Amino acid sequence: MPQVAARITTEYEKRMKALFRTKSSGAEFLLPWTLDALDRCLRDIKGELGMAELKTVVEAYRKIGKLTPEHCRSDYFQLRMREACKEERLHTKHGASWPSLSRKIEGFDDLHSTAAVVWGMAFWQSPSSKEMTLDDYVK
């Protein structure tokens, strides 16, 4: 099985060791589980939001530099989307309705909000994003 090296803080290392025998066994469990959970949430999100709304979510994370644990809450996601749409008017770029988008994302729990944030940021931070259009990414 291929190995993946990840840098984690001392605090996360302590937490991992408290739950699992070793960091490796913890990572072997958590990484696949996290990716599966992310995929399920993204399927839900793509089923709930239209193309224009999905593009607006991705666009809202164009200039966000680094993802931190504080970003992984529904209230942060809703705040960022409110700023992006009400102040920056990003939704108009893609033809989305802010009232409709707002109603839909109000129902997102922390896990779905985190998935949306990670997915939105991933487009801009991935080396392959230069080779892919936003339309292709949101499909």
Coordinates of N, CA and C in Angstrom, one line a residue:
M1 N 0.9 -1.2 0.0 CA 0.0 0.0 0.0 C 0.9 1.2 0.0
P2 N 0.6 2.2 -0.9 CA 1.4 3.4 -0.9 C 1.4 4.2 0.4
Q3 N 2.4 4.9 0.8 CA 2.5 5.6 2.0 C 2.4 7.1 1.7
V4 N 1.7 7.8 2.6 CA 1.6 9.3 2.4 C 2.1 9.9 3.7
A5 N 3.0 10.9 3.5 CA 3.5 11.7 4.6 C 2.7 12.9 4.8
A6 N 2.3 13.1 6.1 CA 1.5 14.3 6.4 C 2.1 15.0 7.6
R7 N 2.1 16.3 7.6 CA 2.6 17.1 8.7 C 1.4 17.4 9.6
I8 N 1.5 17.1 10.9 CA 0.4 17.4 11.8 C 1.0 18.1 13.0
T9 N 0.2 18.9 13.7 CA 0.7 19.6 14.9 C 0.9 18.5 16.1
T10 N 1.6 19.0 17.1 CA 1.9 18.1 18.2 C 0.6 17.8 18.9
E11 N -0.4 18.7 18.9 CA -1.7 18.4 19.5 C -2.4 17.3 18.8
Y12 N -2.4 17.4 17.4 CA -3.1 16.4 16.7 C -2.3 15.0 16.8
E13 N -1.1 15.1 16.9 CA -0.3 13.8 17.1 C -0.7 13.2 18.5
K14 N -0.8 14.0 19.5 CA -1.3 13.4 20.8 C -2.7 12.8 20.7
R15 N -3.6 13.6 20.0 CA -4.9 13.1 19.9 C -5.0 11.8 19.1
M16 N -4.2 11.7 18.0 CA -4.1 10.5 17.2 C -3.6 9.3 18.0
K17 N -2.6 9.5 18.8 CA -2.0 8.5 19.6 C -3.0 8.0 20.7
A18 N -3.8 8.9 21.2 CA -4.8 8.6 22.2 C -5.9 7.7 21.7
L19 N -6.2 7.9 20.4 CA -7.3 7.1 19.8 C -6.8 5.8 19.1
F20 N -5.6 5.8 18.6 CA -5.0 4.6 17.9 C -3.7 4.3 18.5
R21 N -3.3 3.1 18.2 CA -2.0 2.6 18.7 C -0.8 3.5 18.1
T22 N -0.9 3.8 16.9 CA 0.2 4.6 16.2 C -0.4 5.6 15.3
K23 N 0.4 6.6 15.0 CA -0.1 7.6 14.0 C -0.4 6.9 12.7
S24 N 0.4 6.0 12.3 CA 0.2 5.3 11.0 C -1.2 4.6 11.0
S25 N -1.5 3.9 12.1 CA -2.8 3.2 12.1 C -3.9 4.2 12.1
G26 N -3.7 5.3 12.8 CA -4.8 6.3 12.8 C -5.0 6.9 11.4
A27 N -3.8 7.2 10.8 CA -3.9 7.8 9.4 C -4.5 6.8 8.4
E28 N -4.2 5.5 8.6 CA -4.8 4.5 7.6 C -6.3 4.4 7.8
F29 N -6.8 4.7 9.0 CA -8.2 4.7 9.2 C -8.9 6.0 8.8
L30 N -8.3 7.1 9.3 CA -8.9 8.4 9.1 C -8.9 8.9 7.7
L31 N -7.8 8.7 7.0 CA -7.7 9.3 5.6 C -8.8 8.7 4.7
P32 N -8.9 7.4 4.6 CA -10.0 6.9 3.7 C -11.4 7.3 4.2
W33 N -11.6 7.3 5.5 CA -12.9 7.7 6.1 C -13.2 9.1 5.7
T34 N -12.2 10.0 5.9 CA -12.4 11.4 5.5 C -12.7 11.6 4.1
L35 N -12.0 10.9 3.2 CA -12.3 11.1 1.8 C -13.6 10.5 1.4
D36 N -14.0 9.4 2.0 CA -15.4 8.9 1.7 C -16.5 9.8 2.2
A37 N -16.3 10.4 3.4 CA -17.2 11.4 3.9 C -17.3 12.6 3.1
L38 N -16.1 13.1 2.6 CA -16.1 14.2 1.7 C -16.8 14.0 0.4
D39 N -16.6 12.8 -0.2 CA -17.3 12.4 -1.4 C -18.8 12.4 -1.2
R40 N -19.3 11.8 -0.1 CA -20.7 11.7 0.2 C -21.3 13.1 0.3
C41 N -20.6 14.0 1.1 CA -21.1 15.4 1.2 C -21.1 16.1 -0.1
L42 N -20.1 15.9 -0.9 CA -20.1 16.6 -2.2 C -21.2 16.1 -3.1
R43 N -21.6 14.9 -3.0 CA -22.7 14.4 -3.8 C -24.0 15.1 -3.3
D44 N -24.1 15.2 -2.0 CA -25.3 15.9 -1.5 C -25.4 17.3 -1.9
I45 N -24.2 18.0 -1.8 CA -24.1 19.4 -2.2 C -24.5 19.6 -3.6
K46 N -23.9 18.8 -4.5 CA -24.1 18.9 -5.9 C -25.6 18.6 -6.3
G47 N -26.2 17.8 -5.5 CA -27.6 17.5 -5.7 C -28.5 18.6 -5.2
E48 N -28.1 19.4 -4.3 CA -28.8 20.5 -3.7 C -28.7 21.8 -4.5
L49 N -27.4 22.1 -4.9 CA -27.1 23.4 -5.5 C -27.1 23.2 -7.0
G50 N -27.5 24.3 -7.7 CA -27.4 24.3 -9.1 C -26.0 24.7 -9.6
M51 N -25.8 24.6 -10.9 CA -24.4 24.9 -11.4 C -24.0 26.4 -11.1
A52 N -24.9 27.3 -11.2 CA -24.5 28.7 -10.9 C -24.1 28.9 -9.4
E53 N -24.9 28.2 -8.6 CA -24.6 28.2 -7.1 C -23.3 27.5 -6.8
L54 N -23.0 26.4 -7.4 CA -21.7 25.7 -7.2 C -20.6 26.6 -7.7
K55 N -20.7 27.2 -8.8 CA -19.6 28.1 -9.3 C -19.4 29.3 -8.3
T56 N -20.5 29.8 -7.7 CA -20.4 30.8 -6.7 C -19.6 30.4 -5.5
V57 N -19.9 29.2 -5.0 CA -19.2 28.6 -3.9 C -17.7 28.5 -4.2
V58 N -17.3 28.0 -5.3 CA -15.9 27.9 -5.7 C -15.3 29.3 -5.8
E59 N -16.0 30.2 -6.5 CA -15.4 31.5 -6.6 C -15.2 32.2 -5.3
A60 N -16.0 32.0 -4.3 CA -15.9 32.6 -3.0 C -14.6 32.2 -2.3
Y61 N -14.0 31.2 -2.7 CA -12.7 30.7 -2.1 C -11.5 30.9 -2.9
R62 N -11.6 31.8 -3.9 CA -10.5 32.1 -4.8 C -9.3 32.7 -4.1
K63 N -9.6 33.6 -3.2 CA -8.5 34.4 -2.5 C -8.3 34.0 -1.1
I64 N -8.9 32.9 -0.6 CA -8.7 32.4 0.7 C -7.4 31.6 0.7
G65 N -6.4 32.0 1.5 CA -5.1 31.4 1.5 C -4.9 30.1 2.1
K66 N -5.4 29.9 3.3 CA -5.1 28.7 4.0 C -6.3 28.2 4.8
L67 N -6.6 26.9 4.8 CA -7.7 26.4 5.5 C -7.3 26.1 6.9
T68 N -8.1 26.5 7.9 CA -7.8 26.3 9.3 C -9.0 25.6 9.9
P69 N -8.9 25.0 11.1 CA -10.0 24.3 11.7 C -11.2 25.3 11.9
E70 N -10.9 26.6 12.1 CA -12.0 27.5 12.4 C -12.9 27.7 11.1
H71 N -12.3 27.4 9.9 CA -13.1 27.5 8.7 C -14.1 26.4 8.6
C72 N -13.9 25.3 9.4 CA -14.7 24.1 9.2 C -16.0 24.1 10.1
R73 N -16.8 25.1 9.9 CA -18.0 25.2 10.7 C -19.1 25.8 9.7
S74 N -20.3 25.5 9.9 CA -21.3 26.0 9.0 C -21.5 27.5 9.2
D75 N -21.3 28.0 10.4 CA -21.5 29.5 10.5 C -20.4 30.2 9.8
Y76 N -19.1 29.7 9.7 CA -18.1 30.3 9.0 C -18.4 30.3 7.5
F77 N -18.9 29.1 7.0 CA -19.2 29.0 5.6 C -20.3 29.9 5.2
Q78 N -21.3 30.0 6.0 CA -22.4 30.9 5.7 C -22.0 32.4 5.7
L79 N -21.1 32.8 6.6 CA -20.6 34.1 6.7 C -19.7 34.4 5.4
R80 N -18.9 33.5 5.0 CA -18.1 33.7 3.8 C -18.9 33.9 2.6
M81 N -20.0 33.0 2.5 CA -20.8 33.1 1.3 C -21.6 34.4 1.4
R82 N -22.1 34.9 2.5 CA -22.8 36.1 2.7 C -21.9 37.3 2.2
E83 N -20.6 37.3 2.7 CA -19.7 38.3 2.2 C -19.5 38.3 0.7
A84 N -19.3 37.1 0.2 CA -19.0 36.9 -1.2 C -20.2 37.4 -2.1
C85 N -21.4 37.2 -1.6 CA -22.6 37.5 -2.4 C -23.1 38.9 -2.1
K86 N -23.2 39.3 -0.9 CA -23.8 40.6 -0.5 C -22.9 41.7 -0.7
E87 N -21.6 41.5 -0.4 CA -20.6 42.6 -0.5 C -19.8 42.5 -1.8
E88 N -19.4 41.3 -2.2 CA -18.6 41.2 -3.5 C -19.5 40.9 -4.7
R89 N -20.7 40.6 -4.5 CA -21.7 40.3 -5.6 C -21.2 39.2 -6.5
L90 N -20.5 38.2 -6.0 CA -20.0 37.1 -6.8 C -21.1 36.3 -7.5
H91 N -22.2 36.1 -6.8 CA -23.3 35.3 -7.4 C -23.7 35.9 -8.7
T92 N -23.7 37.2 -8.9 CA -24.1 37.8 -10.2 C -23.2 37.4 -11.3
K93 N -22.0 37.1 -11.0 CA -21.0 36.7 -12.1 C -21.5 35.4 -12.7
H94 N -22.1 34.5 -12.0 CA -22.5 33.2 -12.5 C -24.0 33.0 -12.6
G95 N -24.8 34.1 -12.3 CA -26.2 34.0 -12.5 C -27.0 33.3 -11.4
A96 N -26.4 33.3 -10.2 CA -27.0 32.6 -9.1 C -27.9 33.6 -8.3
S97 N -28.9 33.1 -7.6 CA -29.7 34.0 -6.8 C -29.3 33.9 -5.4
W98 N -28.9 35.0 -4.8 CA -28.4 35.0 -3.4 C -29.5 34.5 -2.4
P99 N -30.8 34.9 -2.5 CA -31.8 34.4 -1.6 C -32.0 32.9 -1.7
S100 N -31.9 32.4 -2.9 CA -32.0 30.9 -3.1 C -30.8 30.2 -2.5
L101 N -29.6 30.7 -2.8 CA -28.4 30.0 -2.3 C -28.4 30.1 -0.8
S102 N -28.7 31.3 -0.3 CA -28.7 31.4 1.2 C -29.7 30.4 1.9
R103 N -30.9 30.3 1.4 CA -31.8 29.3 1.9 C -31.2 27.9 1.9
K104 N -30.6 27.5 0.8 CA -30.1 26.2 0.7 C -28.9 25.9 1.7
I105 N -28.0 26.9 1.8 CA -26.8 26.6 2.6 C -27.1 26.7 4.1
E106 N -28.2 27.4 4.5 CA -28.6 27.4 5.9 C -28.9 26.0 6.4
G107 N -29.2 25.1 5.6 CA -29.5 23.7 6.0 C -28.2 22.9 6.1
F108 N -27.1 23.4 5.7 CA -25.8 22.6 5.7 C -25.3 22.5 7.2
D109 N -25.0 21.3 7.5 CA -24.4 21.1 8.8 C -22.9 21.3 8.7
D110 N -22.2 21.2 9.8 CA -20.7 21.5 9.8 C -20.0 20.6 8.8
L111 N -20.3 19.3 8.7 CA -19.6 18.4 7.8 C -19.9 18.8 6.3
H112 N -21.1 19.1 5.9 CA -21.3 19.6 4.6 C -20.7 20.9 4.3
S113 N -20.7 21.8 5.2 CA -20.1 23.1 5.1 C -18.6 23.0 4.9
T114 N -18.0 22.1 5.7 CA -16.5 21.9 5.6 C -16.2 21.3 4.2
A115 N -17.0 20.4 3.7 CA -16.8 19.8 2.4 C -16.9 20.9 1.3
A116 N -17.8 21.8 1.5 CA -18.0 22.9 0.5 C -16.7 23.8 0.5
V117 N -16.2 24.1 1.7 CA -15.1 24.9 1.8 C -13.8 24.2 1.2
V118 N -13.6 23.0 1.6 CA -12.5 22.2 1.1 C -12.5 22.1 -0.4
W119 N -13.7 21.8 -0.9 CA -13.9 21.7 -2.4 C -13.7 23.0 -3.1
G120 N -14.2 24.1 -2.5 CA -14.0 25.4 -3.1 C -12.6 25.8 -3.2
M121 N -11.9 25.6 -2.1 CA -10.5 26.0 -2.0 C -9.6 25.1 -2.9
A122 N -9.9 23.8 -3.0 CA -9.1 22.8 -3.7 C -9.0 23.2 -5.2
F123 N -10.0 23.8 -5.8 CA -9.9 24.2 -7.2 C -8.8 25.2 -7.4
W124 N -8.7 26.2 -6.5 CA -7.7 27.2 -6.7 C -6.3 26.8 -6.3
Q125 N -6.2 25.9 -5.4 CA -4.9 25.5 -4.8 C -4.3 24.3 -5.5
S126 N -5.0 23.6 -6.3 CA -4.5 22.4 -7.0 C -3.7 22.8 -8.2
P127 N -2.5 22.2 -8.4 CA -1.8 22.5 -9.6 C -2.5 22.2 -10.9
S128 N -3.5 21.3 -10.9 CA -4.2 21.0 -12.1 C -5.3 22.0 -12.4
S129 N -5.6 22.9 -11.4 CA -6.6 23.9 -11.7 C -6.4 24.8 -12.9
K130 N -5.1 24.9 -13.2 CA -4.8 25.7 -14.4 C -5.2 25.0 -15.7
E131 N -5.4 23.7 -15.6 CA -5.7 22.9 -16.8 C -7.2 22.7 -16.9
M132 N -8.0 23.0 -15.9 CA -9.4 22.7 -15.8 C -10.2 24.0 -15.8
T133 N -11.3 24.0 -16.5 CA -12.2 25.1 -16.4 C -13.1 25.0 -15.1
L134 N -13.6 26.1 -14.7 CA -14.6 26.1 -13.5 C -15.8 25.2 -13.9
D135 N -16.3 25.3 -15.1 CA -17.4 24.5 -15.6 C -17.2 23.0 -15.4
D136 N -16.0 22.6 -15.9 CA -15.6 21.2 -15.7 C -15.5 20.8 -14.3
Y137 N -15.0 21.6 -13.5 CA -14.7 21.3 -12.1 C -16.1 21.1 -11.3
V138 N -17.0 21.9 -11.6 CA -18.3 21.8 -10.8 C -19.2 20.7 -11.3
K139 N -18.9 20.1 -12.5 CA -19.7 19.0 -13.0 C -19.3 17.8 -12.1

